[in-house]
Amino acid sequence: MSLILALAIALTVAAGVYLALSRDLFRCIVGLAVLGSAVNLVVFAAGRFGPIQPPIVSAGAEKLAEHAANPLPQALVLTAIVISFALLCFSLVLGARLRQQSGSDDSNQLRNAEPLPADPVKPPVLD
Amino acid sequence: MKISKNPFELAPAINNSRNLILEQVMPLLYGVILAAAVWILWRGHHAPGGGFIGGLTALAATAAQAIVFGVPSALRRMPLGPMPLAVTGVALALCSGLPATWFGHPYLTHLWFDVPLGFTQLPLSTVLLFDIGVFCAVWGTLSGYIFALLRGSDATSPGEQS
Amino acid sequence: MLILLPLLIPLATALLTALLYRQVMGRRVVSLFGAGCFLVCAILLLIDVERVGRLSVALGSWPLPYGIEFAADRLSAALVLISAVLGVAVLWHQTSAADPAPETPLLHPLIHGLLAAVSAAFLTADLFNLYVWFELMLIAALGLLVHGGEPRQLEAAFKYLALNMVGTLLFLAAVAFIYGATGQLNFTALSAAARRPELAAALPVYVTLLVLAFLLKAGAFPLFAWLPASYHTLPAPVLALFGGLLTKVGVYALLRLLGQVFDAAPDLLFEGLGWLALLTMLTGGLGAVYHWDLRRILAFHIVSQIGYLLLGIALASAAGAAATLFFTLHNILAKANLFLIAGLIWALAGHYDLRRIGGLYLARPGLALLFLVVAFSLVGAPPSSGFWSKFLLVRETFVQEHYVWGGVALAVSLLTLYSMVKIWLEAFWKPHPEGPDSVVSVANLAPAYAAALLLAVLTLAMGFMPEPWVRYVEAASYGFMDSQQAAL
C-alpha cells in the first residue's frame, strides 16, 4: 500500500513539475495545482495507513477506538486543500486576465514588467 | 473556422451562443440548486455536508445564472454582492465562537440548544451559525472569482444585451 | 489575551474596512485607527514580554502540545512592534499624493490582512499554523499586487504566484515529513522530539527541505528571481510594506526554526547557509548596480540585505542571532523608508528612472537630507543603525574565525554605497534633464514626509543610542537560545 502510494505521489509530482515548467500559462497553473495535490497526498500519508477505523468517538466511549486513524493529518490536508483551492481560483482568473490584456499566454511574450533592453549596457526605462 | 485549443478562450465561445434550453430552465433551476445548497448546509450537522460544500453548491447556481444571463443578472439574484457577502460570512463565522466565551468556555466551543416546536425538537447550535458564515464566505468569494472570469472573457454576453 | 490582539485587531480592521466598501473616507479613518490600535497593542505586548519573559496561550484550552499555541518572546514582540510601526507609517504615507495605491474597496482590507498574517506568523508556535499564515500572507500579497489591474502588475503577480507556490508546496511537504517523523507540530515539542537519536539520519533531510522553502520565501541566492521581477510594479506605500516585511518573515522563520527548534541540525547545513548568504549579498548588490529604476535598485538591495540576515543565522550562535535581529529591525525601518522616499522623489521629479530625474538637492534640500540619513544607514556608515548591525554581525564572524564571510560582508557594503551614491548623484545632485523648473511642487505631500520622518527618527535613534536596542536583542537571542539549553 505504502509503495503504491509512494509511486503514485512520485508520478503526480513528475506530471506536476513537467506541466509547471511549461511556458504556457494555463499549463503552468495546472501543473502547480497537480503538484499541490501530490503534496496533499504526502501530508495525508504522514498519518500512516493500515486497516483502521474512522477517527470518531463512538457513543458512550470516552476516547477513540484502538485502531482509529490519526485525525490530525486529515485536518491538515483539509486546510491545505481549501487554501490551494483559493489559490487555484485566483491563478485561473489571473491567467485569463493576463491573456486577455496582453494577448498572449506564452510567458516569453509577457514582457510588460521586465521589457527587453534595447541598449546593450543599460536597462530600458519603465514608463 | 479555427478552433482554439486554448482553454482560456472557451469562455467567449460559450457566451456568444445562446443556450435556449438553459435559458428556459435556469429560472427554475436557480431556486432548486439554492434549495439543495441550503439542504446540504443543514445536513452537515450530523452527516457529510456543511457550509463549505453548501457554499460551493450555491456557487453553482450563481455561476450558471452568470453564464446564461450574464453577470449583472447573477449579481441581482445574489444577496448583498460578492465581497460584502464574503465579509459578512467571515464575520459571522468568527462571531459564532463568542457566545461560548460568555459562558466561560474557550472561544469557538459550540453550544447546542433544543427548541421545542410541539411536535418535534428543533436542534439549533452555534455550529450552524459558523456553517452559515462559511457558506456565505465561500459563496461570496468564489462568485467574485467567477464574475471576474466571465467579465474578463467577454464584455457583451447575450444576457447582458437583453 | 494580549498576545492574540496583534492578530485580532488587524483582522477586525480588515473586516470593518471591507464592510465600508462604499465610504472612501470611512475606510481611511477606520484603517488608520486600526493601525494605531495595533501599534498600541504591540507596545503593550512588548512591555508585558519584557516583564514576564515569555507569554503563551494555547487556543481552545487544549493541553500542549495538541493545542495551537501562540507565544510571544522578545524576538516575536520586537518584530510585531516594528511591523505595527511600519503599518502606521505606510497607511499614513498612503493618504498623501506620493504615488499612493488606488483607493479600491479592497486596498485597506488587504493591507490589514497582510499585517494580521505577518504578526500572526511572528507569534505562532506551531509549524502548521505558520504555514497557514504564510499562505494568508501570499494571498493578501497577491491581492495587493493585482489590485491596480495594470498589465504589468498582473504579469508581476503571475511570476510572484508561480514561484512562491513552489516555496509553499516545499514548506507543506516539509511539514508533512517532519510531522510524519516526529509526530509533533508544536515548536517546543518538536525541539524535544528532534533530539531523539533514531531521527538523526532522516530529520536533517526534512529540515533542509524546510530551509529551502524559507530561503525561497526570504529571497535568498538562487531562489530570489520572483522578488526583483515583481516588486517594482507596486505603488510606493505597498512597496514599502512588501519590501519591509514579507521577506523578513521568511528570515524570522529560519531564525526561529534553526535557532530554537532544529538547532541540532548538522553543521554542514549552517555552513552551506553561510555561503548562500554571501552569494545572496553579492548577487543582490550586483543586480542593483545594473539598474537605473529606483524601485528596481532598491528591490535588489532587499535581496542583498537578506544575505546579511542569513549570515547571522548561519553563525548558529546567540551573538549571531542577536546580530540578525538587530539587523532585521534596522533593515525593516531603513528599507521601507527608502521606498517611501522613492515615492516622494517620484511625486516631485516625475519619474522613478534615474535618467529622467535630477535637481532635487537644490529644489528640496530637506528631502535630500532625509534620503542621505537613511541611505547612509543602509550602507552602514558610523554612527548609524546600519553600522551597529554590521558591526555586531562582522564581529561575530571574526570571533568564529570565518574571516572570508566577514570580509565579503564588509566588501558588499561598497556595492551598497555605490548604489546609494548613484541615486544621490543622479536624483539629487545632477540638474534635472528637462530644465531646472521640472521639479514641481505637489500639494498634499506632508503625510508622506511625516511617515518618512517617523521612520528616519527611529533609524537615527537606533544609530545614536544603540545600547538599549543591543541589550534588548541580546536578551532576546540569549532568551530563546537558553530555553532549549534548559530543555536538554
PDB file of N, CA, C and O in Angstrom, chain B residues 80 83-99 107-108 126 129-138, chain C residues 11-19:
ATOM      1  N   LEU B  80     -26.619  40.721  -1.214  1.00  0.00           N
ATOM      2  CA  LEU B  80     -25.511  41.638  -0.915  1.00  0.00           C
ATOM      3  C   LEU B  80     -24.551  41.912  -2.079  1.00  0.00           C
ATOM      4  O   LEU B  80     -24.310  43.041  -2.428  1.00  0.00           O
ATOM      5  N   MET B  83     -18.306  40.651  -2.471  1.00  0.00           N
ATOM      6  CA  MET B  83     -17.395  40.951  -1.358  1.00  0.00           C
ATOM      7  C   MET B  83     -18.130  41.160  -0.039  1.00  0.00           C
ATOM      8  O   MET B  83     -17.736  40.587   0.979  1.00  0.00           O
ATOM      9  N   PRO B  84     -19.206  41.963  -0.021  1.00  0.00           N
ATOM     10  CA  PRO B  84     -19.902  42.122   1.263  1.00  0.00           C
ATOM     11  C   PRO B  84     -20.407  40.798   1.815  1.00  0.00           C
ATOM     12  O   PRO B  84     -20.333  40.561   3.022  1.00  0.00           O
ATOM     13  N   LEU B  85     -20.873  39.920   0.913  1.00  0.00           N
ATOM     14  CA  LEU B  85     -21.365  38.615   1.363  1.00  0.00           C
ATOM     15  C   LEU B  85     -20.236  37.821   2.012  1.00  0.00           C
ATOM     16  O   LEU B  85     -20.398  37.250   3.097  1.00  0.00           O
ATOM     17  N   ALA B  86     -19.077  37.824   1.348  1.00  0.00           N
ATOM     18  CA  ALA B  86     -17.942  37.074   1.875  1.00  0.00           C
ATOM     19  C   ALA B  86     -17.531  37.625   3.235  1.00  0.00           C
ATOM     20  O   ALA B  86     -17.293  36.873   4.185  1.00  0.00           O
ATOM     21  N   VAL B  87     -17.470  38.960   3.331  1.00  0.00           N
ATOM     22  CA  VAL B  87     -17.013  39.570   4.586  1.00  0.00           C
ATOM     23  C   VAL B  87     -18.022  39.296   5.692  1.00  0.00           C
ATOM     24  O   VAL B  87     -17.647  38.950   6.828  1.00  0.00           O
ATOM     25  N   THR B  88     -19.305  39.415   5.367  1.00  0.00           N
ATOM     26  CA  THR B  88     -20.326  39.122   6.369  1.00  0.00           C
ATOM     27  C   THR B  88     -20.187  37.686   6.836  1.00  0.00           C
ATOM     28  O   THR B  88     -20.308  37.390   8.030  1.00  0.00           O
ATOM     29  N   GLY B  89     -19.938  36.785   5.878  1.00  0.00           N
ATOM     30  CA  GLY B  89     -19.776  35.378   6.230  1.00  0.00           C
ATOM     31  C   GLY B  89     -18.632  35.169   7.199  1.00  0.00           C
ATOM     32  O   GLY B  89     -18.781  34.509   8.230  1.00  0.00           O
ATOM     33  N   VAL B  90     -17.475  35.762   6.877  1.00  0.00           N
ATOM     34  CA  VAL B  90     -16.314  35.599   7.756  1.00  0.00           C
ATOM     35  C   VAL B  90     -16.624  36.171   9.133  1.00  0.00           C
ATOM     36  O   VAL B  90     -16.324  35.556  10.174  1.00  0.00           O
ATOM     37  N   ALA B  91     -17.248  37.342   9.155  1.00  0.00           N
ATOM     38  CA  ALA B  91     -17.562  37.971  10.436  1.00  0.00           C
ATOM     39  C   ALA B  91     -18.513  37.090  11.238  1.00  0.00           C
ATOM     40  O   ALA B  91     -18.330  36.896  12.452  1.00  0.00           O
ATOM     41  N   LEU B  92     -19.505  36.519  10.563  1.00  0.00           N
ATOM     42  CA  LEU B  92     -20.478  35.655  11.241  1.00  0.00           C
ATOM     43  C   LEU B  92     -19.782  34.428  11.824  1.00  0.00           C
ATOM     44  O   LEU B  92     -20.020  34.046  12.979  1.00  0.00           O
ATOM     45  N   ALA B  93     -18.904  33.828  11.011  1.00  0.00           N
ATOM     46  CA  ALA B  93     -18.199  32.630  11.476  1.00  0.00           C
ATOM     47  C   ALA B  93     -17.344  32.956  12.692  1.00  0.00           C
ATOM     48  O   ALA B  93     -17.300  32.193  13.662  1.00  0.00           O
ATOM     49  N   LEU B  94     -16.670  34.114  12.642  1.00  0.00           N
ATOM     50  CA  LEU B  94     -15.811  34.480  13.772  1.00  0.00           C
ATOM     51  C   LEU B  94     -16.650  34.768  15.010  1.00  0.00           C
ATOM     52  O   LEU B  94     -16.266  34.426  16.124  1.00  0.00           O
ATOM     53  N   CYS B  95     -17.816  35.412  14.819  1.00  0.00           N
ATOM     54  CA  CYS B  95     -18.645  35.782  15.962  1.00  0.00           C
ATOM     55  C   CYS B  95     -19.325  34.570  16.575  1.00  0.00           C
ATOM     56  O   CYS B  95     -19.714  34.605  17.743  1.00  0.00           O
ATOM     57  N   SER B  96     -19.491  33.489  15.797  1.00  0.00           N
ATOM     58  CA  SER B  96     -20.208  32.335  16.323  1.00  0.00           C
ATOM     59  C   SER B  96     -19.449  31.710  17.487  1.00  0.00           C
ATOM     60  O   SER B  96     -20.026  30.967  18.272  1.00  0.00           O
ATOM     61  N   GLY B  97     -18.156  32.019  17.610  1.00  0.00           N
ATOM     62  CA  GLY B  97     -17.396  31.468  18.726  1.00  0.00           C
ATOM     63  C   GLY B  97     -17.539  32.278  19.997  1.00  0.00           C
ATOM     64  O   GLY B  97     -17.132  31.836  21.071  1.00  0.00           O
ATOM     65  N   LEU B  98     -18.103  33.464  19.873  1.00  0.00           N
ATOM     66  CA  LEU B  98     -18.115  34.371  21.025  1.00  0.00           C
ATOM     67  C   LEU B  98     -19.077  33.949  22.149  1.00  0.00           C
ATOM     68  O   LEU B  98     -18.717  34.108  23.308  1.00  0.00           O
ATOM     69  N   PRO B  99     -20.299  33.454  21.834  1.00  0.00           N
ATOM     70  CA  PRO B  99     -21.202  33.132  22.947  1.00  0.00           C
ATOM     71  C   PRO B  99     -20.566  32.205  23.969  1.00  0.00           C
ATOM     72  O   PRO B  99     -20.827  32.329  25.166  1.00  0.00           O
ATOM     73  N   TYR B 107     -13.050  30.006  23.442  1.00  0.00           N
ATOM     74  CA  TYR B 107     -13.560  30.540  22.182  1.00  0.00           C
ATOM     75  C   TYR B 107     -13.805  29.415  21.181  1.00  0.00           C
ATOM     76  O   TYR B 107     -13.010  28.495  21.081  1.00  0.00           O
ATOM     77  N   LEU B 108     -14.905  29.487  20.476  1.00  0.00           N
ATOM     78  CA  LEU B 108     -15.312  28.513  19.456  1.00  0.00           C
ATOM     79  C   LEU B 108     -15.792  27.189  20.026  1.00  0.00           C
ATOM     80  O   LEU B 108     -16.010  26.249  19.284  1.00  0.00           O
ATOM     81  N   THR B 126     -24.601  26.919  17.786  1.00  0.00           N
ATOM     82  CA  THR B 126     -23.730  27.963  17.234  1.00  0.00           C
ATOM     83  C   THR B 126     -22.923  27.410  16.063  1.00  0.00           C
ATOM     84  O   THR B 126     -22.400  28.169  15.264  1.00  0.00           O
ATOM     85  N   LEU B 129     -24.455  28.621  13.005  1.00  0.00           N
ATOM     86  CA  LEU B 129     -24.048  29.996  12.675  1.00  0.00           C
ATOM     87  C   LEU B 129     -22.709  29.981  11.952  1.00  0.00           C
ATOM     88  O   LEU B 129     -22.507  30.655  10.942  1.00  0.00           O
ATOM     89  N   PHE B 130     -21.788  29.197  12.514  1.00  0.00           N
ATOM     90  CA  PHE B 130     -20.461  29.098  11.916  1.00  0.00           C
ATOM     91  C   PHE B 130     -20.571  28.594  10.482  1.00  0.00           C
ATOM     92  O   PHE B 130     -19.958  29.153   9.562  1.00  0.00           O
ATOM     93  N   ASP B 131     -21.389  27.566  10.297  1.00  0.00           N
ATOM     94  CA  ASP B 131     -21.523  26.983   8.969  1.00  0.00           C
ATOM     95  C   ASP B 131     -22.167  27.958   7.984  1.00  0.00           C
ATOM     96  O   ASP B 131     -21.773  28.021   6.819  1.00  0.00           O
ATOM     97  N   ILE B 132     -23.160  28.712   8.479  1.00  0.00           N
ATOM     98  CA  ILE B 132     -23.765  29.709   7.592  1.00  0.00           C
ATOM     99  C   ILE B 132     -22.717  30.741   7.207  1.00  0.00           C
ATOM    100  O   ILE B 132     -22.649  31.187   6.053  1.00  0.00           O
ATOM    101  N   GLY B 133     -21.864  31.087   8.166  1.00  0.00           N
ATOM    102  CA  GLY B 133     -20.778  32.023   7.872  1.00  0.00           C
ATOM    103  C   GLY B 133     -19.873  31.488   6.780  1.00  0.00           C
ATOM    104  O   GLY B 133     -19.552  32.181   5.809  1.00  0.00           O
ATOM    105  N   VAL B 134     -19.468  30.219   6.928  1.00  0.00           N
ATOM    106  CA  VAL B 134     -18.602  29.608   5.912  1.00  0.00           C
ATOM    107  C   VAL B 134     -19.317  29.580   4.566  1.00  0.00           C
ATOM    108  O   VAL B 134     -18.735  29.901   3.522  1.00  0.00           O
ATOM    109  N   PHE B 135     -20.589  29.211   4.604  1.00  0.00           N
ATOM    110  CA  PHE B 135     -21.417  29.156   3.393  1.00  0.00           C
ATOM    111  C   PHE B 135     -21.358  30.496   2.654  1.00  0.00           C
ATOM    112  O   PHE B 135     -21.035  30.572   1.462  1.00  0.00           O
ATOM    113  N   CYS B 136     -21.624  31.586   3.394  1.00  0.00           N
ATOM    114  CA  CYS B 136     -21.624  32.911   2.762  1.00  0.00           C
ATOM    115  C   CYS B 136     -20.228  33.277   2.275  1.00  0.00           C
ATOM    116  O   CYS B 136     -20.066  33.858   1.192  1.00  0.00           O
ATOM    117  N   ALA B 137     -19.212  32.947   3.076  1.00  0.00           N
ATOM    118  CA  ALA B 137     -17.848  33.322   2.700  1.00  0.00           C
ATOM    119  C   ALA B 137     -17.458  32.632   1.400  1.00  0.00           C
ATOM    120  O   ALA B 137     -16.923  33.262   0.482  1.00  0.00           O
ATOM    121  N   VAL B 138     -17.748  31.330   1.318  1.00  0.00           N
ATOM    122  CA  VAL B 138     -17.376  30.577   0.113  1.00  0.00           C
ATOM    123  C   VAL B 138     -18.166  31.080  -1.090  1.00  0.00           C
ATOM    124  O   VAL B 138     -17.608  31.354  -2.159  1.00  0.00           O
TER     125      VAL B 138
ATOM    126  N   LEU C  11      -7.122  41.899  11.843  1.00  0.00           N
ATOM    127  CA  LEU C  11      -8.175  41.105  11.206  1.00  0.00           C
ATOM    128  C   LEU C  11      -9.514  41.823  11.296  1.00  0.00           C
ATOM    129  O   LEU C  11     -10.243  41.935  10.308  1.00  0.00           O
ATOM    130  N   ALA C  12      -9.820  42.339  12.507  1.00  0.00           N
ATOM    131  CA  ALA C  12     -11.078  43.053  12.682  1.00  0.00           C
ATOM    132  C   ALA C  12     -11.106  44.296  11.808  1.00  0.00           C
ATOM    133  O   ALA C  12     -12.130  44.621  11.188  1.00  0.00           O
ATOM    134  N   THR C  13      -9.955  44.995  11.731  1.00  0.00           N
ATOM    135  CA  THR C  13      -9.889  46.187  10.883  1.00  0.00           C
ATOM    136  C   THR C  13     -10.112  45.811   9.425  1.00  0.00           C
ATOM    137  O   THR C  13     -10.808  46.526   8.686  1.00  0.00           O
ATOM    138  N   ALA C  14      -9.519  44.679   9.012  1.00  0.00           N
ATOM    139  CA  ALA C  14      -9.703  44.240   7.625  1.00  0.00           C
ATOM    140  C   ALA C  14     -11.189  44.008   7.352  1.00  0.00           C
ATOM    141  O   ALA C  14     -11.721  44.450   6.333  1.00  0.00           O
ATOM    142  N   LEU C  15     -11.877  43.340   8.296  1.00  0.00           N
ATOM    143  CA  LEU C  15     -13.300  43.067   8.094  1.00  0.00           C
ATOM    144  C   LEU C  15     -14.105  44.366   8.045  1.00  0.00           C
ATOM    145  O   LEU C  15     -14.966  44.548   7.184  1.00  0.00           O
ATOM    146  N   LEU C  16     -13.789  45.261   8.991  1.00  0.00           N
ATOM    147  CA  LEU C  16     -14.543  46.524   9.046  1.00  0.00           C
ATOM    148  C   LEU C  16     -14.348  47.341   7.784  1.00  0.00           C
ATOM    149  O   LEU C  16     -15.311  47.849   7.199  1.00  0.00           O
ATOM    150  N   THR C  17     -13.082  47.467   7.345  1.00  0.00           N
ATOM    151  CA  THR C  17     -12.835  48.266   6.149  1.00  0.00           C
ATOM    152  C   THR C  17     -13.475  47.612   4.924  1.00  0.00           C
ATOM    153  O   THR C  17     -13.895  48.303   4.000  1.00  0.00           O
ATOM    154  N   ALA C  18     -13.569  46.275   4.954  1.00  0.00           N
ATOM    155  CA  ALA C  18     -14.232  45.612   3.824  1.00  0.00           C
ATOM    156  C   ALA C  18     -15.726  45.897   3.841  1.00  0.00           C
ATOM    157  O   ALA C  18     -16.354  46.038   2.792  1.00  0.00           O
ATOM    158  N   LEU C  19     -16.289  46.006   5.047  1.00  0.00           N
ATOM    159  CA  LEU C  19     -17.726  46.299   5.124  1.00  0.00           C
ATOM    160  C   LEU C  19     -18.023  47.737   4.722  1.00  0.00           C
ATOM    161  O   LEU C  19     -19.132  48.054   4.300  1.00  0.00           O
TER     162      LEU C  19
END
